[in-house]
Short mmCIF file of C-alpha atoms in Angstrom, two decimals:
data_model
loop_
_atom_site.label_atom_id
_atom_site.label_comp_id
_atom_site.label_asym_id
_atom_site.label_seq_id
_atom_site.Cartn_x
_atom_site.Cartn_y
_atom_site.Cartn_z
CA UNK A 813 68.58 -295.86 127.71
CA UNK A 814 70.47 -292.51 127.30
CA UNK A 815 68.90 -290.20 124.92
CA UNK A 816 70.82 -288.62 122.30
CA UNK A 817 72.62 -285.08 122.61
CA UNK A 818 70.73 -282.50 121.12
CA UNK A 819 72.66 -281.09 117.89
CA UNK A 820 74.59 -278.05 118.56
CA UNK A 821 73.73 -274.41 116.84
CA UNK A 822 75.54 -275.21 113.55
CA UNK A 823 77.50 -271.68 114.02
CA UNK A 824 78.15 -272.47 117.49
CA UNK A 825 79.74 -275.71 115.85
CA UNK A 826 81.56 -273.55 113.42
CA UNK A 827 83.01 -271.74 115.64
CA UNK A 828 83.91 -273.71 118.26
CA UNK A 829 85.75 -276.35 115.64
CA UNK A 830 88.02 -273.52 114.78
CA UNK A 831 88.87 -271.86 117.81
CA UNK A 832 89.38 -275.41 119.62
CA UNK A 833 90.81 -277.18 116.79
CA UNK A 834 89.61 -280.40 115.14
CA UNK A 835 91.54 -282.87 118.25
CA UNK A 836 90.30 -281.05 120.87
CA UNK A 837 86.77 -280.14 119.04
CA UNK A 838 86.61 -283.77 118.38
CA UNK A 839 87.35 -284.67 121.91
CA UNK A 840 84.83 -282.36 123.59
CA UNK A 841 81.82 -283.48 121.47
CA UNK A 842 82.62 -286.76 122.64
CA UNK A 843 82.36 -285.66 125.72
CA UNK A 844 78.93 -283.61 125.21
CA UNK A 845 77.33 -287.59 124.51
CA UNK A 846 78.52 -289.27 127.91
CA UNK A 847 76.49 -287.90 131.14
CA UNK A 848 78.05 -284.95 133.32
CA UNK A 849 80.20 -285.38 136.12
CA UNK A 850 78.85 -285.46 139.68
CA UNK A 851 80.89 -283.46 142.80
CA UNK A 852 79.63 -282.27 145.90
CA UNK A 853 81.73 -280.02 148.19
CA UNK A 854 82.14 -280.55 151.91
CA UNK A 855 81.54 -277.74 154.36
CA UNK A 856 84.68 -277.84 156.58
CA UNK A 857 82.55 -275.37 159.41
CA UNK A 858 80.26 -278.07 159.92
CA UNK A 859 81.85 -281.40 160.14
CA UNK A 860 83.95 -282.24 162.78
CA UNK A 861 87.48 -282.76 162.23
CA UNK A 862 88.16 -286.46 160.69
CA UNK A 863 84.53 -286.99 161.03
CA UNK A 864 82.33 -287.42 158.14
CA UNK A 865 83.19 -288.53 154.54
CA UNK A 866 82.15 -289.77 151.47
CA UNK A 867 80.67 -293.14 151.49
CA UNK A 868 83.32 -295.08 149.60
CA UNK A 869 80.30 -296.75 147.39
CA UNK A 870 80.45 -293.58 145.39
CA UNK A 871 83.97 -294.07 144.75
CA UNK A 872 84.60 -290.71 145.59
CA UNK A 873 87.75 -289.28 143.74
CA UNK A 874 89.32 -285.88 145.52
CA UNK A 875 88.88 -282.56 143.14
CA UNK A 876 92.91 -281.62 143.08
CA UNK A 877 92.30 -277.97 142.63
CA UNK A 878 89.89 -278.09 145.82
CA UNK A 879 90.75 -279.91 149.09
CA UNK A 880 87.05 -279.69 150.42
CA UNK A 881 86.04 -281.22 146.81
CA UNK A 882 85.18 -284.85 145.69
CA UNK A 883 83.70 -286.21 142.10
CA UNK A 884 81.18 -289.28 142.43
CA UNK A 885 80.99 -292.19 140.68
CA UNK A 886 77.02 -292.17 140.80
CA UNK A 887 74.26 -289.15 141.32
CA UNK A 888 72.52 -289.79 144.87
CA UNK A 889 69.32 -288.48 145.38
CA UNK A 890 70.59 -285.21 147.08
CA UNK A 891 66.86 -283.71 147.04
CA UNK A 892 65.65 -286.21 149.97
CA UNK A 893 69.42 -286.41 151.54
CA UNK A 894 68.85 -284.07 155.19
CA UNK A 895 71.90 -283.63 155.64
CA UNK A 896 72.22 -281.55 151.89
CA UNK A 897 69.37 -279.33 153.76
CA UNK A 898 71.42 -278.98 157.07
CA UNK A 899 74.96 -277.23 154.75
CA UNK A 900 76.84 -280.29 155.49
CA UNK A 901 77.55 -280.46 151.85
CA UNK A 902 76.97 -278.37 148.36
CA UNK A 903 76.64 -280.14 144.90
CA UNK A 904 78.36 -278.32 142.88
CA UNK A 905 80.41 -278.46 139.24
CA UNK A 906 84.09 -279.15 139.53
CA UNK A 907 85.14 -276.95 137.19
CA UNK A 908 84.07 -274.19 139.23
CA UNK A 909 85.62 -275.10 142.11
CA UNK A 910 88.91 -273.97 140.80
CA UNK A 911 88.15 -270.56 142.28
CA UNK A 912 89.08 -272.09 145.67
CA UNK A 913 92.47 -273.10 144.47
CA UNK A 914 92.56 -269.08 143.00
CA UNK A 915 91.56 -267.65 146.34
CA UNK A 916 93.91 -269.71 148.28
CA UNK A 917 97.09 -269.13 145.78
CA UNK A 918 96.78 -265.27 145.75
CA UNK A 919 94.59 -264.19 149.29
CA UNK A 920 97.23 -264.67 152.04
CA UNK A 921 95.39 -262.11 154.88
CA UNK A 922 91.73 -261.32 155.66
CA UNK A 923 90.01 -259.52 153.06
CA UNK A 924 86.83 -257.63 151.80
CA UNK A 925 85.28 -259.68 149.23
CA UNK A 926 82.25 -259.37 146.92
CA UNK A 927 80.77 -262.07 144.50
CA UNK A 928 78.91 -259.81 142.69
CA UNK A 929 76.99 -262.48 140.37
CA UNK A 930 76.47 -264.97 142.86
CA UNK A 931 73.69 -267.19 142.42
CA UNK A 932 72.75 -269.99 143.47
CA UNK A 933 75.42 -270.07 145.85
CA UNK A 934 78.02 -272.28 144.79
CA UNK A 935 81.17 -270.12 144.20
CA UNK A 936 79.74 -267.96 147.47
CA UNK A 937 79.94 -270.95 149.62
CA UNK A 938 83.26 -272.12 148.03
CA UNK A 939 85.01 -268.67 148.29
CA UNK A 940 84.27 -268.63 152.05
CA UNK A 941 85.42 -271.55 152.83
CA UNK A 942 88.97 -270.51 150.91
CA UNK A 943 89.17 -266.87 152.36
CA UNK A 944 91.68 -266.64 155.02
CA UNK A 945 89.51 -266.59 158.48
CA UNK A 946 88.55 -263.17 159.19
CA UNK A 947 87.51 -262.24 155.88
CA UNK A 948 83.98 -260.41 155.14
CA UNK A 949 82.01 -261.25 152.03
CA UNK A 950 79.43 -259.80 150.41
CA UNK A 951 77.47 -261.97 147.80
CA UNK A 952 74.92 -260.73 145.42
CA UNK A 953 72.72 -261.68 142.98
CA UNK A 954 69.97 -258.90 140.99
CA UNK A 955 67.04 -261.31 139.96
CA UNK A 956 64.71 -261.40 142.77
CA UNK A 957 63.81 -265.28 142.50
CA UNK A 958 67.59 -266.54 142.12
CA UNK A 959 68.50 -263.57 145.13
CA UNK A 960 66.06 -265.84 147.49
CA UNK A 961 68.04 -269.19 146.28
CA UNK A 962 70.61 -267.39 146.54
CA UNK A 963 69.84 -266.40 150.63
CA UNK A 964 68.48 -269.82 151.38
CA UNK A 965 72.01 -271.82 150.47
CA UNK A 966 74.10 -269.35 151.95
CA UNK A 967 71.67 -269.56 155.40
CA UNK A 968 72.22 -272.86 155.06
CA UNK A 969 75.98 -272.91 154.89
CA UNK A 970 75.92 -271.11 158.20
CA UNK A 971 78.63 -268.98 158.41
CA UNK A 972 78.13 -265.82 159.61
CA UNK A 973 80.65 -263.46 157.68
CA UNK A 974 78.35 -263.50 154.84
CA UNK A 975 75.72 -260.55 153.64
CA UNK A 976 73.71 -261.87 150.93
CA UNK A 977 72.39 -258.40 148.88
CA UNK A 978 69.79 -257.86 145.83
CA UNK A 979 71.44 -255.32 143.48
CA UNK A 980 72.59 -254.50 140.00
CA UNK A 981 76.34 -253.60 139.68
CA UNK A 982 75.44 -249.99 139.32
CA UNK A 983 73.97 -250.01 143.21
CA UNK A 984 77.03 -251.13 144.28
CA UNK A 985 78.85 -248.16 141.83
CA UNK A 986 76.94 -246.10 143.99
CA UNK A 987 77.37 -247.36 147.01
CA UNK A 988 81.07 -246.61 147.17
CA UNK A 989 81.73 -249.75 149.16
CA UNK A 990 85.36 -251.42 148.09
CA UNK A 991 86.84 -254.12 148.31
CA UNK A 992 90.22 -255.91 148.03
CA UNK A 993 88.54 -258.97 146.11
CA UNK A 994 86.00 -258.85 143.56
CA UNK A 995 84.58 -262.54 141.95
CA UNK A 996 82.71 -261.88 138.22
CA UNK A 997 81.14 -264.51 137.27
CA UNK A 998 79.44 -262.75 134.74
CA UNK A 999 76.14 -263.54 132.96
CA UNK A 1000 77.11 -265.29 129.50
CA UNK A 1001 76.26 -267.63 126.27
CA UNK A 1002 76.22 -270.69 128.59
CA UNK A 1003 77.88 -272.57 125.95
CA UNK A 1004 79.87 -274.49 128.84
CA UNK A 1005 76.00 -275.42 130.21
CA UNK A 1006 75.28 -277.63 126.80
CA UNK A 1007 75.79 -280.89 128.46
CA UNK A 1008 73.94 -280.29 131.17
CA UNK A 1009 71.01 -278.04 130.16
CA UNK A 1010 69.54 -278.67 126.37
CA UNK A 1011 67.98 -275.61 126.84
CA UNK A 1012 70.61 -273.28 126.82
CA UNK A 1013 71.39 -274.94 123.40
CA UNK A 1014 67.78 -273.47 122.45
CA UNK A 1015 68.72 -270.09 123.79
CA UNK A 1016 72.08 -269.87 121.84
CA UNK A 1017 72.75 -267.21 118.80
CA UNK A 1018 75.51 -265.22 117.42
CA UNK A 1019 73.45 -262.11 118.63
CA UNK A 1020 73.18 -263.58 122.47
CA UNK A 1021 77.17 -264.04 122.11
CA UNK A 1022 77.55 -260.27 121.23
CA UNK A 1023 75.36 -258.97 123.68
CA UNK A 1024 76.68 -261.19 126.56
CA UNK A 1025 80.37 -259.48 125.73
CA UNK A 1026 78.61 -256.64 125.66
CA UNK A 1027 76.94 -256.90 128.96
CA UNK A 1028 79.90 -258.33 130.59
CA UNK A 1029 81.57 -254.65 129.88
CA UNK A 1030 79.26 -252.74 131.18
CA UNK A 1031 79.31 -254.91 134.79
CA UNK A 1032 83.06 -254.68 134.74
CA UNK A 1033 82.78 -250.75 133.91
CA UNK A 1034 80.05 -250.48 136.66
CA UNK A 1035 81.93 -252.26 139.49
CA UNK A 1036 85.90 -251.27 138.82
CA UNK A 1037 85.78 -248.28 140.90
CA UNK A 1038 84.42 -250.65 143.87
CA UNK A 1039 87.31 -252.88 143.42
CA UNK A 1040 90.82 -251.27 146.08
CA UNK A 1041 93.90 -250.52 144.64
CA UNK A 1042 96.39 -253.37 144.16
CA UNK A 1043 92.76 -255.39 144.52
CA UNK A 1044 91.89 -258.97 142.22
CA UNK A 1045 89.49 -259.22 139.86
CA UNK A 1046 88.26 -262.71 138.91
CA UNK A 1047 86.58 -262.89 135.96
CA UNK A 1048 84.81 -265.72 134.73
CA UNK A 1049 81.91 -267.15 132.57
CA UNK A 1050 80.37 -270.49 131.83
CA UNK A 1051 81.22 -270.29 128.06
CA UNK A 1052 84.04 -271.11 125.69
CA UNK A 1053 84.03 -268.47 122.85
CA UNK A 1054 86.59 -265.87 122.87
CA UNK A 1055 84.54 -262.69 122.27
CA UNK A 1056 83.11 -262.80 126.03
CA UNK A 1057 86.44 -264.79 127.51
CA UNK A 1058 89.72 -263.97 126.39
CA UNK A 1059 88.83 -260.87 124.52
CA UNK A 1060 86.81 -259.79 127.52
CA UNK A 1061 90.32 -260.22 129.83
CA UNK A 1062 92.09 -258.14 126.90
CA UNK A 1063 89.48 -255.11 127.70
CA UNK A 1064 89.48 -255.32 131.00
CA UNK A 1065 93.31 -255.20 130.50
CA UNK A 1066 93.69 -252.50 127.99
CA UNK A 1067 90.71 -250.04 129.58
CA UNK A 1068 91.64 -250.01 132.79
CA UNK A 1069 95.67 -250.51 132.44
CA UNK A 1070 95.40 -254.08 134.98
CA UNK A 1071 97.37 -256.96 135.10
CA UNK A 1072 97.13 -260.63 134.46
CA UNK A 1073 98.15 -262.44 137.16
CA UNK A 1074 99.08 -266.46 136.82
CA UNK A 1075 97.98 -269.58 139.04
CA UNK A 1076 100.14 -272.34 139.36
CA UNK A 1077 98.70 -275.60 138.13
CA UNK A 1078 99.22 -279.39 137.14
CA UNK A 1079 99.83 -280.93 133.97
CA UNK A 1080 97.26 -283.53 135.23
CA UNK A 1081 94.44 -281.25 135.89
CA UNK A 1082 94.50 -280.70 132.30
CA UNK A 1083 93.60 -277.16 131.88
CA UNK A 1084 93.45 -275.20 129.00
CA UNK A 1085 95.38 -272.55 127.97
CA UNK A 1086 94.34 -269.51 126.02
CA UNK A 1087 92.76 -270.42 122.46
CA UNK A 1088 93.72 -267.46 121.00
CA UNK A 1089 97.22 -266.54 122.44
CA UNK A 1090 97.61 -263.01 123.36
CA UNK A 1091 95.03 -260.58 122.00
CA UNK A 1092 96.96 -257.42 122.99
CA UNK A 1093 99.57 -259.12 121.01
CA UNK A 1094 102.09 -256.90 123.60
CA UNK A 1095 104.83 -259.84 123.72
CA UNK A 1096 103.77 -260.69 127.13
CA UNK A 1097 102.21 -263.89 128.72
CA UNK A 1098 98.70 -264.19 129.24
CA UNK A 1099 97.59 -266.48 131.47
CA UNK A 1100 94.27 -267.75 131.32
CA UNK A 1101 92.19 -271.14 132.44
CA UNK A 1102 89.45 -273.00 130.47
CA UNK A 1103 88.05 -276.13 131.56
CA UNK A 1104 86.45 -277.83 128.67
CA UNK A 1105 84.65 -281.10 128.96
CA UNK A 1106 86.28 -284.12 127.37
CA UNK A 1107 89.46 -282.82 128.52
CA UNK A 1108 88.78 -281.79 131.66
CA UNK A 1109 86.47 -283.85 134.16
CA UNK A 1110 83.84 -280.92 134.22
CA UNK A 1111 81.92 -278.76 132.88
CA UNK A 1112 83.10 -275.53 130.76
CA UNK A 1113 84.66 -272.99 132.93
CA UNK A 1114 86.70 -270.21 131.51
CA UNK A 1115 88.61 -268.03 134.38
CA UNK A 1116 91.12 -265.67 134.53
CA UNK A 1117 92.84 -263.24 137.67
CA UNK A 1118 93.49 -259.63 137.02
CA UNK A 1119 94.91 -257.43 139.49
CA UNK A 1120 94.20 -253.17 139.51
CA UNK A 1121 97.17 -251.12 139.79
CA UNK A 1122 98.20 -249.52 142.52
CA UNK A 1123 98.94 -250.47 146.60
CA UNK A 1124 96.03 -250.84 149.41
CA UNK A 1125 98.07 -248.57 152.18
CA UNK A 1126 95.72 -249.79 154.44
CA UNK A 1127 96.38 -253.60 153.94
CA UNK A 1128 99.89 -252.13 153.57
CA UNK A 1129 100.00 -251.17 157.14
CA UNK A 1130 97.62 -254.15 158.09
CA UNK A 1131 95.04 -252.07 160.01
CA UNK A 1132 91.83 -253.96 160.80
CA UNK A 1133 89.14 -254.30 157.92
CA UNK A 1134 86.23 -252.52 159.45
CA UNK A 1135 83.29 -255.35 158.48
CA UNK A 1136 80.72 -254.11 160.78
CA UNK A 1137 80.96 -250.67 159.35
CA UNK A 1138 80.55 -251.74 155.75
CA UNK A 1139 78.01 -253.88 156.73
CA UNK A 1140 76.17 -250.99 158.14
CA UNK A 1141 77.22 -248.71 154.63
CA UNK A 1142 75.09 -251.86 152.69
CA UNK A 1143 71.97 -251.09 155.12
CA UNK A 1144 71.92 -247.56 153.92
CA UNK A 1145 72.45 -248.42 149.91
CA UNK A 1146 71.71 -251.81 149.51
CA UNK A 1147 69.17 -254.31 149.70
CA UNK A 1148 70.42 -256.75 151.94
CA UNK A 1149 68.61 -260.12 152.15
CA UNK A 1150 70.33 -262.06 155.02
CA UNK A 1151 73.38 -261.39 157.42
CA UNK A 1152 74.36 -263.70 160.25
CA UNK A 1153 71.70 -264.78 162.82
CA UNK A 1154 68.03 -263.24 162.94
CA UNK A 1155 66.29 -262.50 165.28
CA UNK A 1156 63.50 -264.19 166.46
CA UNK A 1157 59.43 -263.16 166.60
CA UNK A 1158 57.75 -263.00 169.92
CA UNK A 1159 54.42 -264.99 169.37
CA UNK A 1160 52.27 -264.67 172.91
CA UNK A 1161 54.79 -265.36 175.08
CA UNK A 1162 57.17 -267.91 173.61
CA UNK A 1163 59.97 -266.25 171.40
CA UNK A 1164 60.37 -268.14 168.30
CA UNK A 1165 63.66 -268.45 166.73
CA UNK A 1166 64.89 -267.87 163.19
CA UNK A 1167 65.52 -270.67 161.11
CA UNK A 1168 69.34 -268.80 160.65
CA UNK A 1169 69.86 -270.12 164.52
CA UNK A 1170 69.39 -273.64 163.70
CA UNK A 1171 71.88 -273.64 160.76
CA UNK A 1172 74.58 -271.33 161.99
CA UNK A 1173 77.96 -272.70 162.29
CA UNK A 1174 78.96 -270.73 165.62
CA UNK A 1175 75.69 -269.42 166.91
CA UNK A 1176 74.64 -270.49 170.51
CA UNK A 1177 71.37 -273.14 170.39
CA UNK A 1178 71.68 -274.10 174.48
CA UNK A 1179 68.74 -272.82 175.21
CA UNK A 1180 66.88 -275.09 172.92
CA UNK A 1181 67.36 -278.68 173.85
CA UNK A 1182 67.83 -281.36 170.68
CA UNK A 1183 65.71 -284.26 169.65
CA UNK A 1184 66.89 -286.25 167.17
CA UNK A 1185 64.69 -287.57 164.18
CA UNK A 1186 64.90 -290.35 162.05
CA UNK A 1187 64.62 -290.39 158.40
CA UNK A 1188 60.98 -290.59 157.26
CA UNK A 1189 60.60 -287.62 160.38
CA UNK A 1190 63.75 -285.54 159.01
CA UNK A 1191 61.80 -285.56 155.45
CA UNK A 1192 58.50 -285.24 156.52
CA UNK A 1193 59.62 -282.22 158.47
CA UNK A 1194 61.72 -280.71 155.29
CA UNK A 1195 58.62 -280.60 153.55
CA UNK A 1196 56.79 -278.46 156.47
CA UNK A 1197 54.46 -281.34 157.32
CA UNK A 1198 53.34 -281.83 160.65
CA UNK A 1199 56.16 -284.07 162.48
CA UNK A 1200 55.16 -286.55 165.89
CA UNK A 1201 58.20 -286.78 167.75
CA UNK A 1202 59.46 -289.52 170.51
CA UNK A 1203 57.17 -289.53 173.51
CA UNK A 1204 60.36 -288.12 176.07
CA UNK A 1205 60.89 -285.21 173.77
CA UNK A 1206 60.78 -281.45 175.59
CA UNK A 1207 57.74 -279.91 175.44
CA UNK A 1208 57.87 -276.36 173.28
CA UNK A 1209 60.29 -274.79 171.21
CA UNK A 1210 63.06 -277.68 170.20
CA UNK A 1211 65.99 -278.32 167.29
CA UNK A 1212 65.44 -281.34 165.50
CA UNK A 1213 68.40 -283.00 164.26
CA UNK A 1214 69.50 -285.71 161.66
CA UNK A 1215 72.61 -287.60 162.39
CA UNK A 1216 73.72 -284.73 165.29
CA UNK A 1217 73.50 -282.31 162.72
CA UNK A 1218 70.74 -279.31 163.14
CA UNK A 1219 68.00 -279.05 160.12
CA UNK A 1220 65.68 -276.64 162.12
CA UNK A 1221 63.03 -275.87 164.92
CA UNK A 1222 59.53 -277.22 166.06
CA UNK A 1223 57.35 -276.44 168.90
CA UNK A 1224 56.32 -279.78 170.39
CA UNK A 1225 53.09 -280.04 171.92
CA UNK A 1226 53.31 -283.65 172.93
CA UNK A 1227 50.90 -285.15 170.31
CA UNK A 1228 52.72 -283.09 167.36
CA UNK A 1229 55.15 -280.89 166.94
CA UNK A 1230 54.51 -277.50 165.16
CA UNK A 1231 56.51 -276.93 162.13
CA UNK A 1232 58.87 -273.79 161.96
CA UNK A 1233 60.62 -274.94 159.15
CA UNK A 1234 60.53 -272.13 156.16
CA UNK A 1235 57.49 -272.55 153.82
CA UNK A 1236 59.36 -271.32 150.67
CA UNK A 1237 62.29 -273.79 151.45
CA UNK A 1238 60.32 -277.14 151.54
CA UNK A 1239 61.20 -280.61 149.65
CA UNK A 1240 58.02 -279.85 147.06
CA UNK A 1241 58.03 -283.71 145.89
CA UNK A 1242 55.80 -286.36 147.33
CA UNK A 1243 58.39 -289.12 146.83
CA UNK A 1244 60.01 -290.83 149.98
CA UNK A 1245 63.21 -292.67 148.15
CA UNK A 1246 65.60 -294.57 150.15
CA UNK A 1247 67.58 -292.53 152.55
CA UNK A 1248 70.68 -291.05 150.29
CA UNK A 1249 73.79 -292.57 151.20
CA UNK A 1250 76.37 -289.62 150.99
CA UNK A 1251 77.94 -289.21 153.80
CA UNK A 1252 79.46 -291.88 156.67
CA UNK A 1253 78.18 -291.44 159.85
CA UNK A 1254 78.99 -289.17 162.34
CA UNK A 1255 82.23 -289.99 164.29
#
């Protein structure tokens, strides 16, 4: 039995009926009784080319506005699915996926990107995969637990053009790193997290509105001068009121003297407009993209593209982006978390290797030789329990896999095997469900 909806903030409902309009208001609190869409997003680095896809018992519908996307009919387990653990795949909202079809649209050459408010991971993961190949991207998140969630699903992902960083906007101010792309996905309201989250509905007030657009200034102010000339700005937020959306793009357009740039879309993806036309009221178009359940098959999502005057000469004259220097620049005024592969400790004699080796899409893993595990070991291992593997396994350090695809090392020592997985990463539940049926096998 579903449970009911819990009632919205009667001045969020206020609101939201007059900005929307009674069809469309009518239409999304439909919407906020029926249960939230599922989607995962495959990760194109680790599956082999026509390999792997979506069991078809999901009834797995592609995302339009993001080729590696798919909605499913049902919710698998994901928790206890190995292969969720190994990057083979990210759950994540389709709405927000729509930043791949940005990416793709208006980045044509390599680039320097940041996602400045990047956790858990999702947009991270999904920019990376859009960014033309030789692009270097920086992803941060402030808050130290959500930083390590943050590290964790971008480790897992595996590729290695990605420096995950703890900072506020103002460290990167000072830093005086730039870059030609710059994803905002500020802190907001979470009005577009209703459905999903009751207790954002708790959290909700007028005052939290105000001090989200408020906040969501004072990033933009803090990280502008980061952002190259002729650079994009995408700005987005999980909420559907105008004060922190389209009169946050109006700001942003006004204080700095940018430009709204437009993305070509479908009828059928059925994408909102901007609620409130023009707030510069200049006579000039001003493209913006809301994704509001009921209408859309998502979650809220409001997103918009802005572009800072003036020309890069350097991507002008297409001289090489110089990664490994920045990277190095982040050392001396950032805190950076994770970058590539790390290296391993030297315990006695036997060099153990970072758990970054097992997951990395390109790294070399020769000298360890594989053992594959089945799936009570695969879980058992996931939750750093001691694992017994097959009799003609390798004696010391070895990389387990599930269905040919690495989840991590153990040292065998013939009666067990050691477990290297990370403690802070384990499956904390007791349960041992069914194996998830996500993806087809291997081909």
């Amino acid at each position: 039995m579903t449970a009911a909806p819990t009632p919205l903030p009667p001045a969020f409902a206020a609101y939201t009926r007059t900005l929307f309009g009674d069809t469309l208001f009518q239409t999304f609190l439909e919407a906020m009784g029926r249960p939230a869409p599922v989607s995962i997003r495959l990760n194109p680095f680790k599956l082999p080319e026509g390999g792997c896809k979506v069991r078809a018992a999901l009834d797995p519908k592609p995302i339009p506005w993001c080729k590696e996307g798919y909605w499913l009919e049902s919710r698998p387990n994901f928790t206890f699915d190995p292969l969720l653990h190994a990057g083979v795949y990210y759950v994540q909202e389709a709405s927000s996926m729509f930043l791949s079809h940005v990416l793709r649209h208006w980045v044509k050459h390599p680039v320097m990107a940041l996602d400045l408010c990047a956790a858990p991971g999702g947009k991270t993961t999904c920019a990376r995969t859009a960014l033309p190949e030789g692009s270097f991207l920086f992803s941060n998140e402030p808050v130290g637990r959500r930083a390590q969630i943050l590290a964790e699903n971008v480790q897992k992902f595996g590729h290695g053009d990605i420096a995950v960083t703890q900072n506020y906007p103002r460290d990167y101010k000072k830093s005086k790193l730039v870059f030609d792309v710059i994803i905002a996905d500020v802190p907001c309201s979470g009005e577009g997290m209703f459905r999903k989250d009751p207790q954002s509905i708790a959290e909700w007030s007028t005052q939290n509105v105000e001090n989200c657009r408020q906040l969501q200034r004072s990033i933009i102010a803090d990280i502008w001068d980061n952002l190259k000339p002729g650079g994009i700005l995408v700005y987005s937020t999980c909420t559907f009121n105008a004060h922190e959306d389209e009169e946050n793009v109006a700001w942003i357009l006004h204080e700095y003297g940018a430009e709204l740039l437009p993305v070509p879309t479908k009828e059928a993806w059925n994408i909102t407009e901007s609620l409130v036309g023009n707030p510069l009221k200049n006579g000039h178009a001003f493209p913006v993209y809301r994704f509001i359940p009921g209408r859309t098959r998502g979650e809220g999502l409001f997103m918009a593209v802005i572009r800072k005057q003036g020309v890069d000469e350097a991507l002008k004259r297409n001289t090489e982006i110089p990664y490994g220097k920045a990277v190095a620049e982040a050392g001396r005024h950032l805190r950076v978390l994770s970058h590539g592969v790390k290296e391993g400790i030297l315990k006695g004699k036997t060099l153990v290797p970072d758990h970054t080796l097992a997951l990395s899409c390109t790294a070399d893993r020769s000298a360890y030789p594989k053992v594959e595990t089945d799936y009570p070991t695969a879980v058992a291992y996931l939750r750093h329990e001691a694992v017994i593997l097959p009799d003609d396994a390798p004696h010391g350090i070895v990389l387990l896999t599930y269905k040919g695809y690495p989840i991590g090392f153990a040292k065998n020592l013939g009666n067990r095997a050691n477990n290297l997985y990370p403690q802070e990463w384990r499956i904390k539940s007791s349960h041992v469900p069914e194996a998830p049926a996500v993806l087809t096998e291997r081909t």
